[in-house]
Short mmCIF file of C-alpha atoms in Angstrom, two decimals:
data_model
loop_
_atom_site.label_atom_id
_atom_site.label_comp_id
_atom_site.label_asym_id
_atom_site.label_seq_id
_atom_site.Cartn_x
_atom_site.Cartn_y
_atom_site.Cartn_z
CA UNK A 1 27.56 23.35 -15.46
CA UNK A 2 23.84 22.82 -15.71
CA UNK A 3 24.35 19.96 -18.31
CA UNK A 4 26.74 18.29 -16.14
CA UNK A 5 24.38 18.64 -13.18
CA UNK A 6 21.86 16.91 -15.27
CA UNK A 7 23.80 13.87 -16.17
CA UNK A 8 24.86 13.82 -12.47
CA UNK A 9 21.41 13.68 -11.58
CA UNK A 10 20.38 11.07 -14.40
CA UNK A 11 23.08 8.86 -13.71
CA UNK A 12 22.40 5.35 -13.51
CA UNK A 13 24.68 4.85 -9.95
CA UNK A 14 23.29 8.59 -8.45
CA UNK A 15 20.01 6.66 -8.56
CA UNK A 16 20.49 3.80 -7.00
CA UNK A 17 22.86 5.41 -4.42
CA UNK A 18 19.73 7.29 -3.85
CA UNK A 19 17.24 4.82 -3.93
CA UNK A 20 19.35 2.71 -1.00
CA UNK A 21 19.68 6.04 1.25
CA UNK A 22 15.68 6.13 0.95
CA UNK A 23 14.74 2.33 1.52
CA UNK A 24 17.69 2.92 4.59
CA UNK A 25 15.51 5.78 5.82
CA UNK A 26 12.55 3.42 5.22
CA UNK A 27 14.20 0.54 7.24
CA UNK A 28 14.54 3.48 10.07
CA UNK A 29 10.91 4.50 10.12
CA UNK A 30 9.93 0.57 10.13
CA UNK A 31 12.36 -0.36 13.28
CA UNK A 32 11.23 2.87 15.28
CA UNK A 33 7.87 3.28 16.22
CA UNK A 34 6.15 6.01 14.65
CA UNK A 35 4.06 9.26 16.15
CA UNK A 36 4.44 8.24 19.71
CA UNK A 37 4.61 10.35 22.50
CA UNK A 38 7.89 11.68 23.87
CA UNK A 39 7.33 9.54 27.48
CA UNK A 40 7.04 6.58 24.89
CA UNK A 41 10.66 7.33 23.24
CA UNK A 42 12.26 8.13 26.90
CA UNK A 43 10.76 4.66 28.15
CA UNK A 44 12.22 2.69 25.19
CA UNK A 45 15.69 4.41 24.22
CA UNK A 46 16.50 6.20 27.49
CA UNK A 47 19.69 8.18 27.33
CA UNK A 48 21.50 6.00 29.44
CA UNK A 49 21.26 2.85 28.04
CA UNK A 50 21.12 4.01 23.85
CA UNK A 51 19.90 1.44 21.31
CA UNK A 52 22.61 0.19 19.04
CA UNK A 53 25.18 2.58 21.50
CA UNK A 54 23.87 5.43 19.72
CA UNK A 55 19.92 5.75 19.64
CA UNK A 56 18.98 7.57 22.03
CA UNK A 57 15.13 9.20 22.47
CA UNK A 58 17.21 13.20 22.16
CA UNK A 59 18.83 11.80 18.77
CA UNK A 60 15.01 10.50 17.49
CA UNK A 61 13.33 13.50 17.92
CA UNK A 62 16.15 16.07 16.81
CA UNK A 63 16.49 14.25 13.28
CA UNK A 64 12.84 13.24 13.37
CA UNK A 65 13.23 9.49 13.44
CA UNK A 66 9.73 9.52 15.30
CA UNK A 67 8.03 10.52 12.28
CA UNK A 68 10.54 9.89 9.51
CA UNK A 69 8.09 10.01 6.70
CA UNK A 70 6.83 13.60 7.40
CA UNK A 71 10.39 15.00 8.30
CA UNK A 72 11.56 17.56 5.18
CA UNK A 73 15.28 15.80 4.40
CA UNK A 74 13.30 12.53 3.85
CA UNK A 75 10.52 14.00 1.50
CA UNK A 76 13.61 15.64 -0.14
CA UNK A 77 15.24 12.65 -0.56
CA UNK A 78 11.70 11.60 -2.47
CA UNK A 79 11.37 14.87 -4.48
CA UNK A 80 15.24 14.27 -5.91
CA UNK A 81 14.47 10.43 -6.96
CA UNK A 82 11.65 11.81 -9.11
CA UNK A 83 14.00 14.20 -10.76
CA UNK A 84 16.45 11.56 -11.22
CA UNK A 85 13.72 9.70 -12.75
CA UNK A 86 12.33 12.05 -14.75
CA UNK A 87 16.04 13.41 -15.63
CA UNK A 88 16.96 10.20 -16.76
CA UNK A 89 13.60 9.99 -19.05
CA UNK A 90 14.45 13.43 -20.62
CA UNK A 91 18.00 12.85 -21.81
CA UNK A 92 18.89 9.05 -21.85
CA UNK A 93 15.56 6.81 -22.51
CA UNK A 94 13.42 9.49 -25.06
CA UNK A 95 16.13 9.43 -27.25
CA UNK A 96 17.30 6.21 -27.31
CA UNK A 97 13.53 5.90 -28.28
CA UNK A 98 14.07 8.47 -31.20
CA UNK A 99 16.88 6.76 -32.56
CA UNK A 100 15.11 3.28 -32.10
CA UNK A 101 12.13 4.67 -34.38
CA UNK A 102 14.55 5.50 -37.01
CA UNK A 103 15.92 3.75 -40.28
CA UNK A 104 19.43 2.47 -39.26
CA UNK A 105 20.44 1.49 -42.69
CA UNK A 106 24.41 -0.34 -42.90
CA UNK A 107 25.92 0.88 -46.04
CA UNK A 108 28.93 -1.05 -46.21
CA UNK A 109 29.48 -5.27 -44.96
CA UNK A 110 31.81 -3.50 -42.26
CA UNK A 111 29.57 -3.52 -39.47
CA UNK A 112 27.93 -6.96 -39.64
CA UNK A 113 31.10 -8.00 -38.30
CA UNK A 114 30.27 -6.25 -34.99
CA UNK A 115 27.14 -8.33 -35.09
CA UNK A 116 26.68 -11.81 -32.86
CA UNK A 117 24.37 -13.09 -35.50
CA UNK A 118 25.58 -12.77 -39.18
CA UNK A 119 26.01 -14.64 -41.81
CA UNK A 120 26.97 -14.41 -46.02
CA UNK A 121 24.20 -16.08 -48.62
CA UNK A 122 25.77 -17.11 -51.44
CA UNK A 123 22.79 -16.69 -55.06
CA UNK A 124 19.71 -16.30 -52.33
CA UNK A 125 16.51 -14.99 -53.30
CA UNK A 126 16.09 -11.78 -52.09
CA UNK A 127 12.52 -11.25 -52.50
CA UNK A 128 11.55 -14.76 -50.65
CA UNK A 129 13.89 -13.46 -47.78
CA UNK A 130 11.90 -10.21 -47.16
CA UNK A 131 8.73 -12.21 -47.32
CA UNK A 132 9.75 -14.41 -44.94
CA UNK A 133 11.11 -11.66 -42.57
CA UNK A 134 7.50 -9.64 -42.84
CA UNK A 135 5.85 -13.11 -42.03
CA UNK A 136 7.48 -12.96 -38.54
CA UNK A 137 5.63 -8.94 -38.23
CA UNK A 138 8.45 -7.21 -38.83
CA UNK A 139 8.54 -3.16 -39.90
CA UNK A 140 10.66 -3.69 -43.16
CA UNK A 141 12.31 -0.14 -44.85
CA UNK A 142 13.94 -0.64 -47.88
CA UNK A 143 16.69 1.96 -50.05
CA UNK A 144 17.72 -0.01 -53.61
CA UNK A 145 19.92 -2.79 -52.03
CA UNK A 146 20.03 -1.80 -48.80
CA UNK A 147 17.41 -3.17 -45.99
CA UNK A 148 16.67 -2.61 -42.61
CA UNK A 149 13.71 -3.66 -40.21
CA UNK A 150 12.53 -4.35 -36.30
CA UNK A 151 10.09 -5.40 -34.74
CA UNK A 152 9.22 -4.99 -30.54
CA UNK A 153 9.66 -1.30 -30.72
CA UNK A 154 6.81 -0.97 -27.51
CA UNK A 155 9.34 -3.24 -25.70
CA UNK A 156 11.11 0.13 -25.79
CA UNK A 157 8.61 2.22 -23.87
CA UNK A 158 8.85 -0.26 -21.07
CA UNK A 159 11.79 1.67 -19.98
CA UNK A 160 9.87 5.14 -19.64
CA UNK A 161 6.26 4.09 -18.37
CA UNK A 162 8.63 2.45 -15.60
CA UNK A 163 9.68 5.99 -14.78
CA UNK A 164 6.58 7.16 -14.99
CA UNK A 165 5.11 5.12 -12.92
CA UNK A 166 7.26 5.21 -10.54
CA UNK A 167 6.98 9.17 -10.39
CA UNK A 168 3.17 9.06 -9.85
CA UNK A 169 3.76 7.08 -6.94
CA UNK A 170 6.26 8.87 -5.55
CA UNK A 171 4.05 12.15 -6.61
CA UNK A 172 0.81 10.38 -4.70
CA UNK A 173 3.00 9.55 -1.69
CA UNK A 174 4.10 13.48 -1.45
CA UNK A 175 0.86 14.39 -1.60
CA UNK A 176 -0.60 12.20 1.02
CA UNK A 177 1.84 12.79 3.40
CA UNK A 178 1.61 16.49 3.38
CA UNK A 179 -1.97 16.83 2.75
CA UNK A 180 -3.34 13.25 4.78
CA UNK A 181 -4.71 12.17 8.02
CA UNK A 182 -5.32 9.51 10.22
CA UNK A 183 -8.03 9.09 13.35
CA UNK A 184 -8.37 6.91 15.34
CA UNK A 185 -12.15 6.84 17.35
CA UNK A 186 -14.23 4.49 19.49
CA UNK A 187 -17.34 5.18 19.94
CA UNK A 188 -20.50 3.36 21.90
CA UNK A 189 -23.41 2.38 20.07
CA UNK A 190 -26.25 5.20 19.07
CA UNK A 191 -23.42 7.75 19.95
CA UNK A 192 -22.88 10.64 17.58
CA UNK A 193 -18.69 11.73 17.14
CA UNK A 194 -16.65 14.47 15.72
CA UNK A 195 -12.97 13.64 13.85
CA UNK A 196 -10.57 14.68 16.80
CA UNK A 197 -8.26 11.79 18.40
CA UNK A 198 -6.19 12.16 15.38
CA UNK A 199 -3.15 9.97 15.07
CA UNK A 200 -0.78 11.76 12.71
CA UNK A 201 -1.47 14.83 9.85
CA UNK A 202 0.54 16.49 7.39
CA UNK A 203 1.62 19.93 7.06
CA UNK A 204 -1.38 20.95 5.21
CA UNK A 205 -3.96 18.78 6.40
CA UNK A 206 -7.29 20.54 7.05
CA UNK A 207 -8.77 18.36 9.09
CA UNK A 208 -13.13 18.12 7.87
CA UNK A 209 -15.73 19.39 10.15
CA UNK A 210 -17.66 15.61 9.88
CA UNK A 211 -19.95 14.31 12.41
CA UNK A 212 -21.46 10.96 12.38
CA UNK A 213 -23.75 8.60 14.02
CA UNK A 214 -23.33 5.21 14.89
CA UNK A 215 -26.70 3.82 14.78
CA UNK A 216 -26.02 0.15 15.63
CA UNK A 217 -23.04 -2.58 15.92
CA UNK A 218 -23.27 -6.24 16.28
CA UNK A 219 -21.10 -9.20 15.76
CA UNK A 220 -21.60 -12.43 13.73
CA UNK A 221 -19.85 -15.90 15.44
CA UNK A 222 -18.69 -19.01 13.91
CA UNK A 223 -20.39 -22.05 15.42
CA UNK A 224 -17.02 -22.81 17.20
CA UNK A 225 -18.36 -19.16 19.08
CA UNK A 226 -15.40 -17.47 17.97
CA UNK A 227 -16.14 -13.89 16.21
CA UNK A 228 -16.75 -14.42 12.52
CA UNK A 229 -16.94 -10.48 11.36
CA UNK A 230 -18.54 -7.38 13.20
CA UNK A 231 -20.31 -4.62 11.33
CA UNK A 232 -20.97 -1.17 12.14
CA UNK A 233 -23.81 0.71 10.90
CA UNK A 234 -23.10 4.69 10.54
CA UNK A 235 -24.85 7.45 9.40
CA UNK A 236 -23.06 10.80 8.22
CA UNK A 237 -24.89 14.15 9.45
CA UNK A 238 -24.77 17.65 8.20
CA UNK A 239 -24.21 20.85 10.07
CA UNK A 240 -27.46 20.39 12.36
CA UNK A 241 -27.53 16.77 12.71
CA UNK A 242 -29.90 15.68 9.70
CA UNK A 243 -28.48 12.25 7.99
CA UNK A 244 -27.27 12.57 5.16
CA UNK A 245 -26.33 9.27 3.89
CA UNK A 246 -25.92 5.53 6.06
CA UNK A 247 -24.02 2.67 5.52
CA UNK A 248 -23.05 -0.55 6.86
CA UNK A 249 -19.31 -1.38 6.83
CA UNK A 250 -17.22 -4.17 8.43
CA UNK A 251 -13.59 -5.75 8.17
CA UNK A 252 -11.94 -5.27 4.37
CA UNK A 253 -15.01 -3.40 3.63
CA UNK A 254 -14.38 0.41 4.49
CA UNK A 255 -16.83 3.42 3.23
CA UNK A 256 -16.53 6.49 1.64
CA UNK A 257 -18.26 9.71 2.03
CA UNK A 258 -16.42 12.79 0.66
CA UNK A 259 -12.98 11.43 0.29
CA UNK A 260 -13.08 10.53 3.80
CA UNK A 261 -12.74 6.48 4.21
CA UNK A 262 -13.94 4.80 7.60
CA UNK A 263 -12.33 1.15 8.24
CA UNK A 264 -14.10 -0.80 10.63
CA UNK A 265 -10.68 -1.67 12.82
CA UNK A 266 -11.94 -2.85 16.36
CA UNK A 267 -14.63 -3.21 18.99
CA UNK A 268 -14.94 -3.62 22.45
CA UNK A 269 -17.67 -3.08 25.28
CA UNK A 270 -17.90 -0.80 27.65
CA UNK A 271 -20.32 -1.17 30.38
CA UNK A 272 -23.50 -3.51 31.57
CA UNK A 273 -27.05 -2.55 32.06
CA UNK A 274 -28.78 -3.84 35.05
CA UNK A 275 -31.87 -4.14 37.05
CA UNK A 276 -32.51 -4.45 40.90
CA UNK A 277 -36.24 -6.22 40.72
CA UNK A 278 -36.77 -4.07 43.99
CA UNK A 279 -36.29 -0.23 42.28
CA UNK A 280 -37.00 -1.34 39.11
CA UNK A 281 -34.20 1.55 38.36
CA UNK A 282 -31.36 0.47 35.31
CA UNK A 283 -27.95 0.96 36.60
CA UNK A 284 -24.45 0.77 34.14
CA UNK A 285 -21.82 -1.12 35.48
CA UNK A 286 -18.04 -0.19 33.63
CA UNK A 287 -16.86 -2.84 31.93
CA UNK A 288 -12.85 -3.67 32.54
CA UNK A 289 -11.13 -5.23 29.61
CA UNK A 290 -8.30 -7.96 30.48
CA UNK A 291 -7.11 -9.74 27.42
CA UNK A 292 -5.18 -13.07 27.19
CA UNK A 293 -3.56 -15.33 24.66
CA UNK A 294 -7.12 -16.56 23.65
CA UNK A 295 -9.82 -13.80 23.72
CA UNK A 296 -11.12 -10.89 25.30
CA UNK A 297 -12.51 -11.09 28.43
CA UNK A 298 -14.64 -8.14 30.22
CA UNK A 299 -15.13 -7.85 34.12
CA UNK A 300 -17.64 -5.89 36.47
CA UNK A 301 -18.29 -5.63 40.00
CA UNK A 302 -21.84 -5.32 41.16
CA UNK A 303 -22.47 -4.84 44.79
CA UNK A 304 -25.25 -6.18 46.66
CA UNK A 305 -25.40 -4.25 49.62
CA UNK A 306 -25.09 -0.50 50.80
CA UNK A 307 -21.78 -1.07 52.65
CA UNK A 308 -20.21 -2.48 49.36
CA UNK A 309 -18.70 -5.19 51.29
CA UNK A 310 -20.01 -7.76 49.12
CA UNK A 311 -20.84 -8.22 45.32
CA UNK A 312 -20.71 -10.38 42.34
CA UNK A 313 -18.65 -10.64 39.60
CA UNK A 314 -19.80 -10.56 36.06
CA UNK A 315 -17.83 -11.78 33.42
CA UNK A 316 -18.65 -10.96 29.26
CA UNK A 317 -16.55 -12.64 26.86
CA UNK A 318 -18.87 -11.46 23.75
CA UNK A 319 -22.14 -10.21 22.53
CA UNK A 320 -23.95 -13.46 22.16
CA UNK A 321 -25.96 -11.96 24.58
CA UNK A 322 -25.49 -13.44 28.12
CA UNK A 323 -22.52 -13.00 30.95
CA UNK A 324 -21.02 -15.50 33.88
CA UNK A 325 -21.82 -14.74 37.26
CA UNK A 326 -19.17 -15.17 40.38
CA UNK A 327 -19.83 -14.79 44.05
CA UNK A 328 -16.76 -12.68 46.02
CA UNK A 329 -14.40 -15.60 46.20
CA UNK A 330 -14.36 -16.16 42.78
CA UNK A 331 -17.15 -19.64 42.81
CA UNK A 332 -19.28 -19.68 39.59
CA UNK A 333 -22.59 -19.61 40.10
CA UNK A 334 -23.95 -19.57 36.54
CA UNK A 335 -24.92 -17.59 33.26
CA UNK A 336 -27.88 -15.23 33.11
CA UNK A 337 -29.12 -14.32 29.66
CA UNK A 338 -30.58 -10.59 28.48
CA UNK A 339 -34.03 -10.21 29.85
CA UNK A 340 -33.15 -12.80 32.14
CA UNK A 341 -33.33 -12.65 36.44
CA UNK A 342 -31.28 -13.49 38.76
CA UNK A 343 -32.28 -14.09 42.22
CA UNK A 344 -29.74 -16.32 44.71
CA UNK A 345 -27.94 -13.88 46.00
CA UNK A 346 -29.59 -10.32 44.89
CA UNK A 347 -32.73 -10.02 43.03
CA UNK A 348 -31.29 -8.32 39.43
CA UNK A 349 -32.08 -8.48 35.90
CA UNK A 350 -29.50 -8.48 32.72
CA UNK A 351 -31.13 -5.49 30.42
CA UNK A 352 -28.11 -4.85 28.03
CA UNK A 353 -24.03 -4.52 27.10
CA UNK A 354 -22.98 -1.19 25.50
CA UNK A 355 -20.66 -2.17 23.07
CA UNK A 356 -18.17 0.35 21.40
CA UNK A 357 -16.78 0.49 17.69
CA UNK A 358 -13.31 0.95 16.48
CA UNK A 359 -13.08 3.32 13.69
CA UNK A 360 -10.38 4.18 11.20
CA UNK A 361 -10.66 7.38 9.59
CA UNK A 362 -8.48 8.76 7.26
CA UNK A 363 -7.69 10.97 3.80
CA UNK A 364 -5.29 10.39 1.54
CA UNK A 365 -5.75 12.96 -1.25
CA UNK A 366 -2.14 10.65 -2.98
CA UNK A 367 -4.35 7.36 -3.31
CA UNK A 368 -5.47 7.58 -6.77
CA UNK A 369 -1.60 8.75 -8.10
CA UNK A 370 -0.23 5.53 -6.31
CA UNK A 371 -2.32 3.82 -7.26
CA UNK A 372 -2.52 4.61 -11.57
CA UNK A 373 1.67 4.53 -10.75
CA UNK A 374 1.13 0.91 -9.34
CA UNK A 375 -1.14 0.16 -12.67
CA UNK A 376 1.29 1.81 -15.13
CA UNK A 377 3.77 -0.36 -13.51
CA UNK A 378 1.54 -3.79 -14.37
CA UNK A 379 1.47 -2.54 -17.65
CA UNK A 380 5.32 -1.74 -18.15
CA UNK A 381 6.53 -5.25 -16.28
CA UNK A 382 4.39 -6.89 -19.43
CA UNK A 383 5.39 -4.66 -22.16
CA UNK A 384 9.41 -5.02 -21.00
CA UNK A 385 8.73 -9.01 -21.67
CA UNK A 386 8.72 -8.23 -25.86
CA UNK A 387 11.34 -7.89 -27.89
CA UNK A 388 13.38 -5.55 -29.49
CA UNK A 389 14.74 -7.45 -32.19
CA UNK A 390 16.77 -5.53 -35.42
CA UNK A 391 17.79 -7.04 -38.89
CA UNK A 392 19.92 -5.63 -41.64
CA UNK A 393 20.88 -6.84 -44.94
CA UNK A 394 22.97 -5.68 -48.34
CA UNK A 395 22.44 -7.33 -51.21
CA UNK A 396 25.96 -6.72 -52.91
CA UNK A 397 25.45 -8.82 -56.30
CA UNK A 398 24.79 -12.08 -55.79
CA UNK A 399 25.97 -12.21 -52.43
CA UNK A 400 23.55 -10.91 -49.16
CA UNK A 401 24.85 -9.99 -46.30
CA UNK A 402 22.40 -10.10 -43.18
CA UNK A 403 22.47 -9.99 -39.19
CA UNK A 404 20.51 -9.26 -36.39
CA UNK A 405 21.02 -8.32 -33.03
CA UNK A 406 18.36 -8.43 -29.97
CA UNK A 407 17.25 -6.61 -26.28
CA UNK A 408 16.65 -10.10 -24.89
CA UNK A 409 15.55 -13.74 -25.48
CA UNK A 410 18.78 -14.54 -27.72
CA UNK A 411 18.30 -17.79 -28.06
CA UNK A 412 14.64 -17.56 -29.92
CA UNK A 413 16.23 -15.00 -32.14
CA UNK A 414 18.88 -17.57 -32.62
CA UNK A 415 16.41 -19.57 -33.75
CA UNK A 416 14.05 -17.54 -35.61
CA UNK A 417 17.12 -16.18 -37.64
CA UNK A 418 18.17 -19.50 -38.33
CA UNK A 419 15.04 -20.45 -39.96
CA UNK A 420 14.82 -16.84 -41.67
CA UNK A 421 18.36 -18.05 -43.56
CA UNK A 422 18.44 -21.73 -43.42
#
């Protein structure tokens, strides 16, 4: 019974029966959003009026279709394609291996028959013929009259670093999901933070006791003023604040400080600084965010008199360093740099925007096994590309029999044989 299990389990159609219930699952997790509040699944799939007549936000979060990747049937699902895979290593491909590394010597003519490629040669040299076939780097292994050689055997790993590679990856993705995080933090400028607004976690996440600092952030723009790249410099701190390292990162440029990467994700600003000329006292305006088809636009109010009856409107589309200014029915007036006064309608100086930096932070302990599985795989795709090429021959007095048979890329054997004989 366990023997039969096995071959169950290693069986060519088990996998990929398998494999299409897992990139189903997949397909699943993709259409649904993922680690979203229960409000969010109520809004979208309300009971009422189900998705597809059957999704409804109770059937999500009972099978776990809200976070599909985490749920235990789906890392099953995972954990039996590797034993498939690594079943199907054990008993079908090392073995075919073992027998392809072994002399395979035909002792009668009966069995060229069988062969695509064969053919009779009638007072041949012998000798010339198993130069010729050692020219094109085959293994030759010879018994009195009988002959056999091959050449391509690596084309017969191909088969099992496949497997293997495919098993790291599905290893690395095991591990990350159980053992990972993801955060998601914005934080002002000259700010310190603490990990906490995370996004999803595994199982066994521990989630670090990391505090950093963000000591500056700042934008470069192409001369068509649109933004270019923004950077964020950030400074990790020990227990009691004291830096221990700083570095700069922006867009496709993340950092690493004890397997924890930061990805520099977004920005946005947060408030104005200004300056009545007649208290000389810096007051923050909030900053409200409305965004278009375009670009990000930033509003403020700023009243000019006690009652708050009347005001202007600033408006901050980046951090080139100035802002628009509107009366209360919406008339420009015109744009006031930093440092700079303004005086028609209320004596007040533009001191500064706080600006705020999206951060990604995240662990994923199964990086480095996806990512040797993904190189393992390179290295198979290139290895399956060669050959596995076999030739046999009996000299039976002055007649030789010979044939050959091939994995792949028939025709060139065709050809090579031909010339071998010819």
């Amino acid at each position: 019974m366990r023997q039969q299990f096995f071959r169950v389990i290693a069986d060519l159609r088990f996998s990929i029966g398998l494999l299409l219930i897992i990139a189903f699952s997949s397909i699943i997790g993709t259409v649904i959003e993922q680690n979203q509040s229960i409000e969010t699944y109520k809004l979208l799939y309300p009971l009422n009026n189900p998705c597809f007549s059957f999704l409804s936000w109770d059937i999500i979060l009972k099978f776990g279709f809200d976070h599909i990747y985490k749920t235990w049937w789906f890392l099953f699902l995972i954990a039996l394609f590797g034993l498939s895979l690594s079943t199907c290593t054990a008993i079908q491909q090392i073995p075919e291996l073992k027998v392809a590394r072994r002399c395979q010597f035909f002792r009668t003519d009966k069995p060229f028959n069988k062969l695509k490629i064969f053919t009779r040669l009638k007072l041949a040299n012998i000798n010339k013929l198993i130069f010729k076939i050692k020219g094109n780097q085959y293994s030759i292994f010879q018994q009195k009259n009988l002959i056999y050689s091959y050449k391509g055997l690596i084309g017969k790993f191909a088969p099992i670093v496949v497997h293997f590679s495919m098993i790291l990856i599905l290893l690395g993705s095991i591990i990350g999901s159980l053992n990972g995080f993801n955060a998601q933090e914005i934080i002002p400028k000259t700010e310190m933070f603490h990990i906490q607004n995370i996004l999803n976690s595994g199982q066994f996440t521990s989630i670090p006791k990391t505090s950093a600092r963000i000591n500056d952030f700042w934008i470069t723009y192409r001369p068509e003023k649109t933004v270019n790249q923004f950077y964020s410099n950030i400074s990790i701190l020990d227990g009691i604040g004291n830096e221990i390292v700083q570095k700069t990162l922006y867009v496709n440029l993340p950092t690493t400080y004890n397997h924890i990467t930061f990805y520099q994700t977004d920005w946005t600003l947060l408030a104005v600084r200004l300056k009545k000329n007649t208290s000389n006292f810096i007051t923050q305006y909030p900053l409200i965010n409305f965004i278009d088809d375009k670009s990000k636009i930033w509003i403020s109010w700023v009243p000019v008199n006690s009652q708050m009856n009347d005001g202007l409107s600033l408006l901050v589309e980046n951090l080139q360093g100035y802002c628009s200014i509107y009366d209360k029915s919406g008339l420009f007036i015109g744009n006031i740099e930093l440092n700079e006064g303004f005086n028609e309608i209320s004596p007040l100086t533009f001191v500064d925007v706080i600006s705020c930096t999206g951060l990604q932070i995240k662990i994923d302990p199964g990086l480095p096994l996806i990512y040797s599985g993904f190189a393992f795989l390179m290295v198979s795709t290139l290895t399956s590309y060669i050959t596995y090429s076999q030739i046999w021959i009996i000299q039976d007095n002055k007649i030789i029999y010979i044939g050959g048979t091939t994995s792949r890329a028939k025709y060139e054997f065709e050809i090579e044989f031909f010339k071998l004989t010819r």
